[in-house]
Tab-separated table of C-alpha atoms and ligand atoms in Angstrom:
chain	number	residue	atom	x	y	z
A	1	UNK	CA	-21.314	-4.344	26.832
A	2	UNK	CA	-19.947	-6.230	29.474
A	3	UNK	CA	-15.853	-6.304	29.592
A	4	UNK	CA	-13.176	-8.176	31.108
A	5	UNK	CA	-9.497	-7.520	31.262
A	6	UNK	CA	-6.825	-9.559	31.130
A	7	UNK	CA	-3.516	-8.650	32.707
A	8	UNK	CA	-0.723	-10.804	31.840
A	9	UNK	CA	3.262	-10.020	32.163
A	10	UNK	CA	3.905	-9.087	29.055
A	11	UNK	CA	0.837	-7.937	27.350
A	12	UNK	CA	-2.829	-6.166	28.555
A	13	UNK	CA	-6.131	-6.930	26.532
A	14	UNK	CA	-9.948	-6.884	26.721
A	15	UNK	CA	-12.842	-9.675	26.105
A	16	UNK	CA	-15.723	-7.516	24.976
A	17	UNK	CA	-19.212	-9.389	25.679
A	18	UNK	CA	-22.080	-7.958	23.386
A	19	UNK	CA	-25.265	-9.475	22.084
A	20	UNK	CA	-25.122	-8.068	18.632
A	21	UNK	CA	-21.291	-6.961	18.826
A	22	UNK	CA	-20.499	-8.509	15.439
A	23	UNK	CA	-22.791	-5.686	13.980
A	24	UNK	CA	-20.901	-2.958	14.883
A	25	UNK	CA	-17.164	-5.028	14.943
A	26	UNK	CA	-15.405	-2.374	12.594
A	27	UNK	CA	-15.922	0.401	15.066
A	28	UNK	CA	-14.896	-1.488	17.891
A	29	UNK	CA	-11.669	-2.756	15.822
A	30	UNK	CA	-11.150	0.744	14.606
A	31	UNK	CA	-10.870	1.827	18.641
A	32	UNK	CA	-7.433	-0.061	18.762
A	33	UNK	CA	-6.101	-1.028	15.522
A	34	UNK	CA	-5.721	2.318	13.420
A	35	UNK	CA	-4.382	0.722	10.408
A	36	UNK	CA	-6.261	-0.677	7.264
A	37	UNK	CA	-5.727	-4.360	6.581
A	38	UNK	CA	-7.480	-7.093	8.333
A	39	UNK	CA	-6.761	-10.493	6.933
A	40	UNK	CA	-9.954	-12.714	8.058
A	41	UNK	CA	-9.564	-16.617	8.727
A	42	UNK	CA	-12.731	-18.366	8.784
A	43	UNK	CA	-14.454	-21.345	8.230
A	44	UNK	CA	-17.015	-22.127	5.084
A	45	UNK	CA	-19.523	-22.375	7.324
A	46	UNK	CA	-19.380	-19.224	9.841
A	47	UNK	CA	-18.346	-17.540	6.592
A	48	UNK	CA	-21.807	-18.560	4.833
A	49	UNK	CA	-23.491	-17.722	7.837
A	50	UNK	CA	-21.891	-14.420	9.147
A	51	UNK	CA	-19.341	-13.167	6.789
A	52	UNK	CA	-21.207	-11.085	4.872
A	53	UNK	CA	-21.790	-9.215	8.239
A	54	UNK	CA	-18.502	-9.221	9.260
A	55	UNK	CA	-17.200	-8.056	5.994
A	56	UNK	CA	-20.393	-5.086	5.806
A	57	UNK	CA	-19.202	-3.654	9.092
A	58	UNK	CA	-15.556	-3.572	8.540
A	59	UNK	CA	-15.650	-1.756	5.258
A	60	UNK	CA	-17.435	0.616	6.611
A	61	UNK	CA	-14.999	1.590	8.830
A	62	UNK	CA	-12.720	2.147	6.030
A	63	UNK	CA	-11.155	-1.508	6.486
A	64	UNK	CA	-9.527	-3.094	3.358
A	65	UNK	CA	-10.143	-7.427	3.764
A	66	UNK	CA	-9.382	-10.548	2.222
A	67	UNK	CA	-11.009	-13.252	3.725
A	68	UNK	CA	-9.081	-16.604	4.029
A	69	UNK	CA	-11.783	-19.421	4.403
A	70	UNK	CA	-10.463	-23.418	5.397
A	71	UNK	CA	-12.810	-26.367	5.696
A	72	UNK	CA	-14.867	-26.856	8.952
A	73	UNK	CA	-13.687	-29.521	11.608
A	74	UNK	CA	-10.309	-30.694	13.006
A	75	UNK	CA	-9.087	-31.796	9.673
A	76	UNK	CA	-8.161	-28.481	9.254
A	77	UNK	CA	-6.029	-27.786	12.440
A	78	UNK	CA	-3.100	-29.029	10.136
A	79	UNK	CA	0.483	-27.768	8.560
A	80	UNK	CA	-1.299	-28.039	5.551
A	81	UNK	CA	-3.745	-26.202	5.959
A	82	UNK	CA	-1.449	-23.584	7.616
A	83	UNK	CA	0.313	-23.218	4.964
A	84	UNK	CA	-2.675	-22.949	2.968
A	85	UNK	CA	-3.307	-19.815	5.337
A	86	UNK	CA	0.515	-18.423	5.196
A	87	UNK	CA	0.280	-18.218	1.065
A	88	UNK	CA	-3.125	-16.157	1.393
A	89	UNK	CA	-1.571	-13.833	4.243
A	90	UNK	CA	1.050	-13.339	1.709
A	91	UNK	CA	-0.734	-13.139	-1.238
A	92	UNK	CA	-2.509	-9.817	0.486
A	93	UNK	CA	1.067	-8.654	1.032
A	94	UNK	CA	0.139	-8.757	4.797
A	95	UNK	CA	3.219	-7.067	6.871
A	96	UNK	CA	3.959	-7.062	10.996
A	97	UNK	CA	1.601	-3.649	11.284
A	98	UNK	CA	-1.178	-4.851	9.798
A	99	UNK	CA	-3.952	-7.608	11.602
A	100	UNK	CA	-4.765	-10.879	11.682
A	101	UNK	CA	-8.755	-11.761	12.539
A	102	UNK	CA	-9.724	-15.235	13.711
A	103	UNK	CA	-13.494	-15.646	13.338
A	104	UNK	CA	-14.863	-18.962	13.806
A	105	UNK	CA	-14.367	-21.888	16.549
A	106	UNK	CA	-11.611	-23.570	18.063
A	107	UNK	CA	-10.376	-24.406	15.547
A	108	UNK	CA	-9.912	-21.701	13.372
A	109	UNK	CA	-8.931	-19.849	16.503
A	110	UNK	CA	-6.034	-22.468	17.246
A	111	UNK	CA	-4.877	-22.425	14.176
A	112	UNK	CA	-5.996	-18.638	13.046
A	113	UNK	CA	-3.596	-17.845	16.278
A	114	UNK	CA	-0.923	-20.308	15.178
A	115	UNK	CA	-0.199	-18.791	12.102
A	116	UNK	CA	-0.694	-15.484	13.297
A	117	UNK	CA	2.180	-16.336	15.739
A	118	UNK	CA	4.503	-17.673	13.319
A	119	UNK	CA	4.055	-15.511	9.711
A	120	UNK	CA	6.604	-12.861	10.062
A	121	UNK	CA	7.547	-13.711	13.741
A	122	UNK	CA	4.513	-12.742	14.558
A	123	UNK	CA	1.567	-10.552	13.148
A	124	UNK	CA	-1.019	-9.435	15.597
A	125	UNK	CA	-4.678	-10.775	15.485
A	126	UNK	CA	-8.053	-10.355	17.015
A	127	UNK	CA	-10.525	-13.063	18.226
A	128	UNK	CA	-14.049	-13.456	17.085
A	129	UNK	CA	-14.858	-16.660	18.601
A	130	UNK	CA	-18.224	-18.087	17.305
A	131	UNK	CA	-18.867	-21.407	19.078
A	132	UNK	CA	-19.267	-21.415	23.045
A	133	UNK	CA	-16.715	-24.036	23.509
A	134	UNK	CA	-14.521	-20.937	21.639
A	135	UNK	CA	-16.638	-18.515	23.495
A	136	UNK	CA	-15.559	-19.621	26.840
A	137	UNK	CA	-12.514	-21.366	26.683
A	138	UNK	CA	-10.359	-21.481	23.317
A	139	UNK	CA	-9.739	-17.805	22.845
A	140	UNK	CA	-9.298	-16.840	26.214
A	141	UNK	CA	-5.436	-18.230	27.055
A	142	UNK	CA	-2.938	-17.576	24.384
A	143	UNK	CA	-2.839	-21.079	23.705
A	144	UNK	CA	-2.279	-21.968	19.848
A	145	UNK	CA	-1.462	-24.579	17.857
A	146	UNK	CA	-2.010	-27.543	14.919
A	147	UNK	CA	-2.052	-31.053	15.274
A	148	UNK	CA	0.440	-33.583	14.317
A	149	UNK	CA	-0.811	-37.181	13.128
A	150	UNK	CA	1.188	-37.989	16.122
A	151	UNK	CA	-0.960	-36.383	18.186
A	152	UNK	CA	-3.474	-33.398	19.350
A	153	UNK	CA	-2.292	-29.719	19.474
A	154	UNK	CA	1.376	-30.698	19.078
A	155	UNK	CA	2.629	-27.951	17.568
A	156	UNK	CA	1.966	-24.531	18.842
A	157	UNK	CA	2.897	-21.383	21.579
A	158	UNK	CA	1.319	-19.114	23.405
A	159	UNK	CA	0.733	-16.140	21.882
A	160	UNK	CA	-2.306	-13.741	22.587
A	161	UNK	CA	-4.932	-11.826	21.218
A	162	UNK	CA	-5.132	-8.182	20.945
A	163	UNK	CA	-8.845	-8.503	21.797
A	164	UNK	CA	-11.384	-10.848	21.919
A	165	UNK	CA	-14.992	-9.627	20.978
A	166	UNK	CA	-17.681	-12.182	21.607
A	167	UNK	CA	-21.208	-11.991	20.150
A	168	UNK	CA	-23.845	-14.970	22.277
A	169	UNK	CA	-26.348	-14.014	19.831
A	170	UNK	CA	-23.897	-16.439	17.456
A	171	UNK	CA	-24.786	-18.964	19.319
A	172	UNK	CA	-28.079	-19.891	17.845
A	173	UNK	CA	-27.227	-20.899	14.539
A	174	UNK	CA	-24.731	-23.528	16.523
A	175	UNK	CA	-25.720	-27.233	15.761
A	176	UNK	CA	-26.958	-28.004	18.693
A	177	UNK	CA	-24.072	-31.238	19.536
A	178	UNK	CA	-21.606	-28.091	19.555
A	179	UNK	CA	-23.987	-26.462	22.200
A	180	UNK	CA	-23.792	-29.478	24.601
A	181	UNK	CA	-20.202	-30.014	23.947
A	182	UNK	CA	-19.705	-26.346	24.819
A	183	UNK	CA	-21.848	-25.944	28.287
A	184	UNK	CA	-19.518	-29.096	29.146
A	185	UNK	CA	-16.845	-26.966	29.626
A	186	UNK	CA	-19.276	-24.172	31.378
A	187	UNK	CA	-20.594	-27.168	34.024
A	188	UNK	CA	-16.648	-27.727	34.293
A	189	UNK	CA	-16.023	-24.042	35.623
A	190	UNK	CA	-18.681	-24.571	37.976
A	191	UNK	CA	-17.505	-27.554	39.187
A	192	UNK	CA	-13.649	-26.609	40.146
A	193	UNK	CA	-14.786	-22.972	41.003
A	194	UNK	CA	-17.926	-21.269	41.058
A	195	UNK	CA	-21.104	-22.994	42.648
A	196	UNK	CA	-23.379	-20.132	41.733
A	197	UNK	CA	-22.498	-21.226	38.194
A	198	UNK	CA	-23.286	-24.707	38.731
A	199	UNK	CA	-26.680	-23.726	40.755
A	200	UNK	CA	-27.887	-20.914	37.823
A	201	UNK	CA	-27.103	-23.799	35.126
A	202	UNK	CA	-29.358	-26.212	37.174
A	203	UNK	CA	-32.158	-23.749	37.465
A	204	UNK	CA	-32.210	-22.551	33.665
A	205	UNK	CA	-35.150	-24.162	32.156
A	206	UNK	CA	-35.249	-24.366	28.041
A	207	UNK	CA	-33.142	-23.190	25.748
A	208	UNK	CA	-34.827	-19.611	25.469
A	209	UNK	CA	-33.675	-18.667	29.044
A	210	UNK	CA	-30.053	-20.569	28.164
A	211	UNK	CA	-29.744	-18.074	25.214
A	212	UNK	CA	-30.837	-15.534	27.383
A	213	UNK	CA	-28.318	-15.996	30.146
A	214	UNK	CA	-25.714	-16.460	27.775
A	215	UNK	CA	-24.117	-13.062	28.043
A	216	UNK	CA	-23.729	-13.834	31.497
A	217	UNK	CA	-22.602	-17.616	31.684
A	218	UNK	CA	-19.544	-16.493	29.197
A	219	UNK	CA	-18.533	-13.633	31.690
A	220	UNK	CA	-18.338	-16.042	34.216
A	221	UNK	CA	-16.753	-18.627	32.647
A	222	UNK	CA	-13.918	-16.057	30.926
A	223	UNK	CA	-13.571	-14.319	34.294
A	224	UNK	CA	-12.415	-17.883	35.562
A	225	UNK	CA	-9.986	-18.492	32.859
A	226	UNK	CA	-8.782	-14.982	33.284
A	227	UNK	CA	-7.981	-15.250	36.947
A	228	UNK	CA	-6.458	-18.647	36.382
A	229	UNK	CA	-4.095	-17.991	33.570
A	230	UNK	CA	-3.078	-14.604	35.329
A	231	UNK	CA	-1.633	-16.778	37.715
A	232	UNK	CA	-0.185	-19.100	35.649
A	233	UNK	CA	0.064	-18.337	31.740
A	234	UNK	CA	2.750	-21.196	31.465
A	235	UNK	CA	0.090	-23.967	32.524
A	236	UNK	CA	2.638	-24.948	34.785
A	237	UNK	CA	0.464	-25.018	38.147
A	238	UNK	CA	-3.237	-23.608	38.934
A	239	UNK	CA	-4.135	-23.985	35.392
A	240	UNK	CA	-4.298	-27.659	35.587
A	241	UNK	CA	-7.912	-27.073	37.465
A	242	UNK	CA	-9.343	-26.048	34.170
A	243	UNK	CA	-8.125	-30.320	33.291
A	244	UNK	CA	-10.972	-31.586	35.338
A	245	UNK	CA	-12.321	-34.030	34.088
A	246	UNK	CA	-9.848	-34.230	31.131
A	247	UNK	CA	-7.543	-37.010	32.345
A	248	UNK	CA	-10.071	-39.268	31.621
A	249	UNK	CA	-11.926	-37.421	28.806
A	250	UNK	CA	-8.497	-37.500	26.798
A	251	UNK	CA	-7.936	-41.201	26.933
A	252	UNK	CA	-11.138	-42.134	26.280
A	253	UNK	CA	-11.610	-39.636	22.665
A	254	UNK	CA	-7.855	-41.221	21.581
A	255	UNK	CA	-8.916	-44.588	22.485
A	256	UNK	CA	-12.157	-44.160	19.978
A	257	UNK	CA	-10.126	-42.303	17.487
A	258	UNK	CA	-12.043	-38.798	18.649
A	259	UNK	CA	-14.723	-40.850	16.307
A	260	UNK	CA	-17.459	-41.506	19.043
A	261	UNK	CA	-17.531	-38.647	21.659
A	262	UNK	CA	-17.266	-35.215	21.093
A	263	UNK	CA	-14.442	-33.362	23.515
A	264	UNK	CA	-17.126	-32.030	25.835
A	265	UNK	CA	-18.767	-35.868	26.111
A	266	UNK	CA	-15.747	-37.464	26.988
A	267	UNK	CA	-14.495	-34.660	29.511
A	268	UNK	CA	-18.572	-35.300	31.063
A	269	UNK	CA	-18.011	-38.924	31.567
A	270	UNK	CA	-14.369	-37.611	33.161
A	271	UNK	CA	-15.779	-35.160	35.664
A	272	UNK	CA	-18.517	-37.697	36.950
A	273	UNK	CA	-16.541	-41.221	37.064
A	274	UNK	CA	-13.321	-39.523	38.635
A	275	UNK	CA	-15.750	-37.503	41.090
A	276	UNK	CA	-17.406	-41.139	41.742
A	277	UNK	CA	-14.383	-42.459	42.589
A	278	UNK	CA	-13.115	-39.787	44.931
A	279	UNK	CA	-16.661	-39.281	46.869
A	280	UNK	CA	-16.121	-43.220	47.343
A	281	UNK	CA	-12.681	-42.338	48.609
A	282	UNK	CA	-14.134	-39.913	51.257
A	283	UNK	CA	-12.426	-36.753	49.784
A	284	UNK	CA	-15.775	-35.074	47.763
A	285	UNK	CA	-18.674	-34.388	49.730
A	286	UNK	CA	-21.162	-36.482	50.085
A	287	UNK	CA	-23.961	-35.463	46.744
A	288	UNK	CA	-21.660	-34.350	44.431
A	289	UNK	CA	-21.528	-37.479	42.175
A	290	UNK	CA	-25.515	-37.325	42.178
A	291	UNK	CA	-25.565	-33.285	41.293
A	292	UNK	CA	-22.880	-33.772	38.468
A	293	UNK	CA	-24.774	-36.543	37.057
A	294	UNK	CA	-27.933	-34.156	37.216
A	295	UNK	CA	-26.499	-31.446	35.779
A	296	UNK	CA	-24.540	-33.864	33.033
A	297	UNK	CA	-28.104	-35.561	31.786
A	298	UNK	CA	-30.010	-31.876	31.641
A	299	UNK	CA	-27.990	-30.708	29.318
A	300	UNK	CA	-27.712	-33.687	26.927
A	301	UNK	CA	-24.052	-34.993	27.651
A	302	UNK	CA	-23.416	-38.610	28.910
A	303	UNK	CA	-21.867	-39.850	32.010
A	304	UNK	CA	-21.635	-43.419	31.655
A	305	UNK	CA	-18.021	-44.979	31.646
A	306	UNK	CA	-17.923	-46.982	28.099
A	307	UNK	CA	-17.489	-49.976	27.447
A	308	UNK	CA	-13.419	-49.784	27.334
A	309	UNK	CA	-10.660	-52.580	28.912
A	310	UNK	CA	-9.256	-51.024	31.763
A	311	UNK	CA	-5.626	-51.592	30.339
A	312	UNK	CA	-6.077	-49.240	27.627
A	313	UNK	CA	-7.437	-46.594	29.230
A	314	UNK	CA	-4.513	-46.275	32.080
A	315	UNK	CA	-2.351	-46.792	29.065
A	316	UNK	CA	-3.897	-43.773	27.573
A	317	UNK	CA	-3.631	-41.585	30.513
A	318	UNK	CA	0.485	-42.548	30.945
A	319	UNK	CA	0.541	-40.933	27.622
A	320	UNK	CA	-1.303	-37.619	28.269
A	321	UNK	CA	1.100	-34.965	27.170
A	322	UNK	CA	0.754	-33.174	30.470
A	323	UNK	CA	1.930	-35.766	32.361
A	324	UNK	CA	5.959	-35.233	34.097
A	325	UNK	CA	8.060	-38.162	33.987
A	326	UNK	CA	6.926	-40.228	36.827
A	327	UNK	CA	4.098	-38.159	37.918
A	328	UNK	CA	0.582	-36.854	36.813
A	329	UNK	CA	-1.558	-34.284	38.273
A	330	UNK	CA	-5.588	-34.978	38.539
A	331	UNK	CA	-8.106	-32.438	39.412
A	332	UNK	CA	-10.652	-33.167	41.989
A	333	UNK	CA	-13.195	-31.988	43.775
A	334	UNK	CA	-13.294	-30.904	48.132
A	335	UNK	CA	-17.023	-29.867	46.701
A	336	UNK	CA	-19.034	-28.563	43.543
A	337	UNK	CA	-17.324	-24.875	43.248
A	338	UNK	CA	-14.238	-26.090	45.376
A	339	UNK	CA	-11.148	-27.933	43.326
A	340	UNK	CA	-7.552	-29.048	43.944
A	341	UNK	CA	-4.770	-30.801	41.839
A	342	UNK	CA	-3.207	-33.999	43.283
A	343	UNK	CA	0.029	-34.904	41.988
A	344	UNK	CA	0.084	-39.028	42.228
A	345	UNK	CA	2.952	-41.575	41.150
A	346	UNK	CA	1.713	-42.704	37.078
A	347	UNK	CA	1.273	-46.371	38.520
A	348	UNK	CA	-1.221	-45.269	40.881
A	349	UNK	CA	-3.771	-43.669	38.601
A	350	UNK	CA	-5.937	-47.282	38.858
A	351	UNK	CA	-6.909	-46.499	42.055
A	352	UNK	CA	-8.440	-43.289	40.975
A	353	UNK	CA	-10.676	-44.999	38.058
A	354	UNK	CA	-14.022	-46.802	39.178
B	401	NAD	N1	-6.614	-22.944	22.677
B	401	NAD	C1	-7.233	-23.469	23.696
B	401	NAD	O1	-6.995	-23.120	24.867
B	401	NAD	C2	-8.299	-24.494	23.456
B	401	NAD	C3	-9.175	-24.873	24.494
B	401	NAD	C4	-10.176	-25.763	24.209
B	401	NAD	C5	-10.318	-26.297	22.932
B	401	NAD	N2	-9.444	-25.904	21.954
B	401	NAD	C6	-9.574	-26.440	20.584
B	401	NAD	O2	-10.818	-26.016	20.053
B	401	NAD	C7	-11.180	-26.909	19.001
B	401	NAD	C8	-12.650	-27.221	19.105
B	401	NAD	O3	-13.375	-26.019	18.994
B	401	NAD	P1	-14.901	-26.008	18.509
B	401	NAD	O4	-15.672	-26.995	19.288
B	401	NAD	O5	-15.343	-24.609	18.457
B	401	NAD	O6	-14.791	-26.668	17.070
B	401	NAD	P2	-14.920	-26.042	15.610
B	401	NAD	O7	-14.096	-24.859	15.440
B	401	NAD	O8	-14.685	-27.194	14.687
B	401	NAD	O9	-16.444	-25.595	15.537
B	401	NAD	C9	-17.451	-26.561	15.620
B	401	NAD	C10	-18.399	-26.503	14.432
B	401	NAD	O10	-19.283	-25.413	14.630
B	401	NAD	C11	-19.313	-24.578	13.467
B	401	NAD	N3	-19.613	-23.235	13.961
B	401	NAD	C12	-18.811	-22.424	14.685
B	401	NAD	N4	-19.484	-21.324	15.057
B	401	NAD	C13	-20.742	-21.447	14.554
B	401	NAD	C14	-21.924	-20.659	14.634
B	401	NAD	N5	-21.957	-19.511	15.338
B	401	NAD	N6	-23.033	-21.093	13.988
B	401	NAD	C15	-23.017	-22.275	13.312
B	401	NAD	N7	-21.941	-23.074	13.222
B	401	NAD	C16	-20.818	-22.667	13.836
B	401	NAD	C17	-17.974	-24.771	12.833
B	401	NAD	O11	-18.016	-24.477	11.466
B	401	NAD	C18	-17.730	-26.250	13.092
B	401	NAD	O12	-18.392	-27.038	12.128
B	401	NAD	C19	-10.282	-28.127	19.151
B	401	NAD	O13	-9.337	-28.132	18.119
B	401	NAD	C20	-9.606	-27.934	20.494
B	401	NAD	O14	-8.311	-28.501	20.526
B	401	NAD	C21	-8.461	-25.019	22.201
């Protein structure tokens, strides 16, 4: 089992990496959570797949469950569906001692967090993330929270895990769109900080050596986050490298309604247009575009700029919610494995688009 730490000021916890892991998940709980009661938030399809499983190894470990299972997709990252989830926790008479366990992907660990935040003032839970996009990015963070109609992720905190426990072998029964969408985050860590990454991911050939890498690619990738949010949990400065490539993916899901390109397709056609741009400018190395555009068709994602007015799209960006007042930060490349944030003037951002 490989295992990571994560240090943070108010709170220490592991990411345990095991092909197989979710076999043997109610010893592993039972190591740091010595009550009974695990409340499980899933999705119907993870739960088809894998609950059975979950449930198998849990009570026999003595654990006593009630599984809590919401409708796949981001339909579900809502207040009604959290309160969907708060009458269940409190139907199992769940109290502050007892535990909270998000199994599933992003989204039922945004909102599986979320309402383990908020129930009670806060009930502790565990992450079982099942997709890699989960894998390596959503449950490693604190970061939690539901969407508003208004708008993506609107309302939430940060509020961690007591562990995360990840199981690659999961990743095979992922629809393969998820997989893609996932490694675009992966090819993202390579990109602001880790060239080896980016090199192994160019040199994997077929899906059999992907899934056999796996274990490592999400060590890497979780190590990354890890050091970066040690830093700065508050995504107030060094975080802001995990948004390459983000800017632009944002605006251009809103502007199709997050109808046409899946997160990890949009933030693709981010990381190589802005990198475009900036090798134009002089400040990437000369190659990078052509690697990233490599690396983007291999594994399935696109990198094309669509067919969008250029009006709307700066108008999107103005509106990112981590823009300041007057000011946005974008993240871009010295070199592949070598990032930096730039803090420009909002009015400026055209000069940055190609
Ligand atoms: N908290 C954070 O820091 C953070 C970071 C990035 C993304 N996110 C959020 O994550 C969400 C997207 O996550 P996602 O892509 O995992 O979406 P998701 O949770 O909707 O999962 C994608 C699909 O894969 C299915 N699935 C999951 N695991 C599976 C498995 N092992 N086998 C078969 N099917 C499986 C799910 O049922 C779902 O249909 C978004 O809401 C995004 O805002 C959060």
């Amino acid at each position: 089992m490989k295992t990571l730490e994560i240090r943070l000021s108010q709170k220490k916890y592991s990411i345990s990496i095991e092909k197989g892991i979710l076999g043997k998940i109610g010893e592993e709980i039972g190591k740091i959570y010595q009550n009974k009661k695990i409340a499980i938030i899933t999705d119907s399809n993870v739960e088809e797949l894998y609950g059975k499983k979950l449930i198998d190894s849990l009570s026999k470990n003595n654990f006593k469950t009630k599984t809590i299972v919401i409708e796949p997709g981001e339909k579900s990252k809502s207040l009604e569906t959290a309160k969907c989830i708060y009458e269940g926790l409190l139907d199992f008479e769940i109290t502050r001692s007892d535990m909270v366990l998000a199994f599933g992907g992003g989204v039922v660990g945004d909102i599986g967090g979320f309402v383990a935040s908020t129930l009670l003032r806060g009930i502790q839970f565990i992450q079982i993330p099942t997709s890699l996009l989960a894998q390596i990015d959503s449950s490693v963070g604190g970061k939690v929270a539901v969407n508003l109609p208004q708008g993506k992720n609107l309302v939430g905190s940060f509020y961690h895990p007591e562990a995360v426990f990840i199981d690659p072998e999961l990743l095979r029964t992922l629809d393969k769109r998820f997989l893609y969408d996932g490694l675009a985050e992966v090819i993202k860590y390579g990109c602001i900080k880790d060239r080896e990454l980016f090199d192994r991911l160019m040199e994997i050939e077929g899906q059999e050596e992907l899934f056999d890498s796996m274990e490592e690619i999400i060590l890497n990738c979780c190590s990354i986050k890890r050091d970066v949010v040690e830093r700065d949990e508050r995504d107030r400065g060094e975080r802001l490298l995990l948004n390459f490539g983000h800017t632009l993916g944002h605006a251009i899901e809103k502007y199709f309604e997050y109808n046409k390109y899946t997160h990890g397709e949009a933030v693709a056609i981010g990381m190589y247009n802005f990198t475009k741009k900036s090798e134009e400018m002089g400040i990437t190395e000369k190659g990078a575009t052509r690697l990233i555009k490599e690396i983007i068709l291999k594994y399935n994602l696109p990198y094309k700029m669509p067919d969008i007015d250029r009006d709307s799209i700066i108008k999107a960006i103005r509106l990112d919610k981590k823009n300041e007042s007057d000011n946005l930060s974008i993240v871009l490349l010295r070199e592949i494995g070598d990032s930096f944030i730039k803090k420009i003037n909002k009015d400026h951002i055209d000069l940055y688009l190609v």
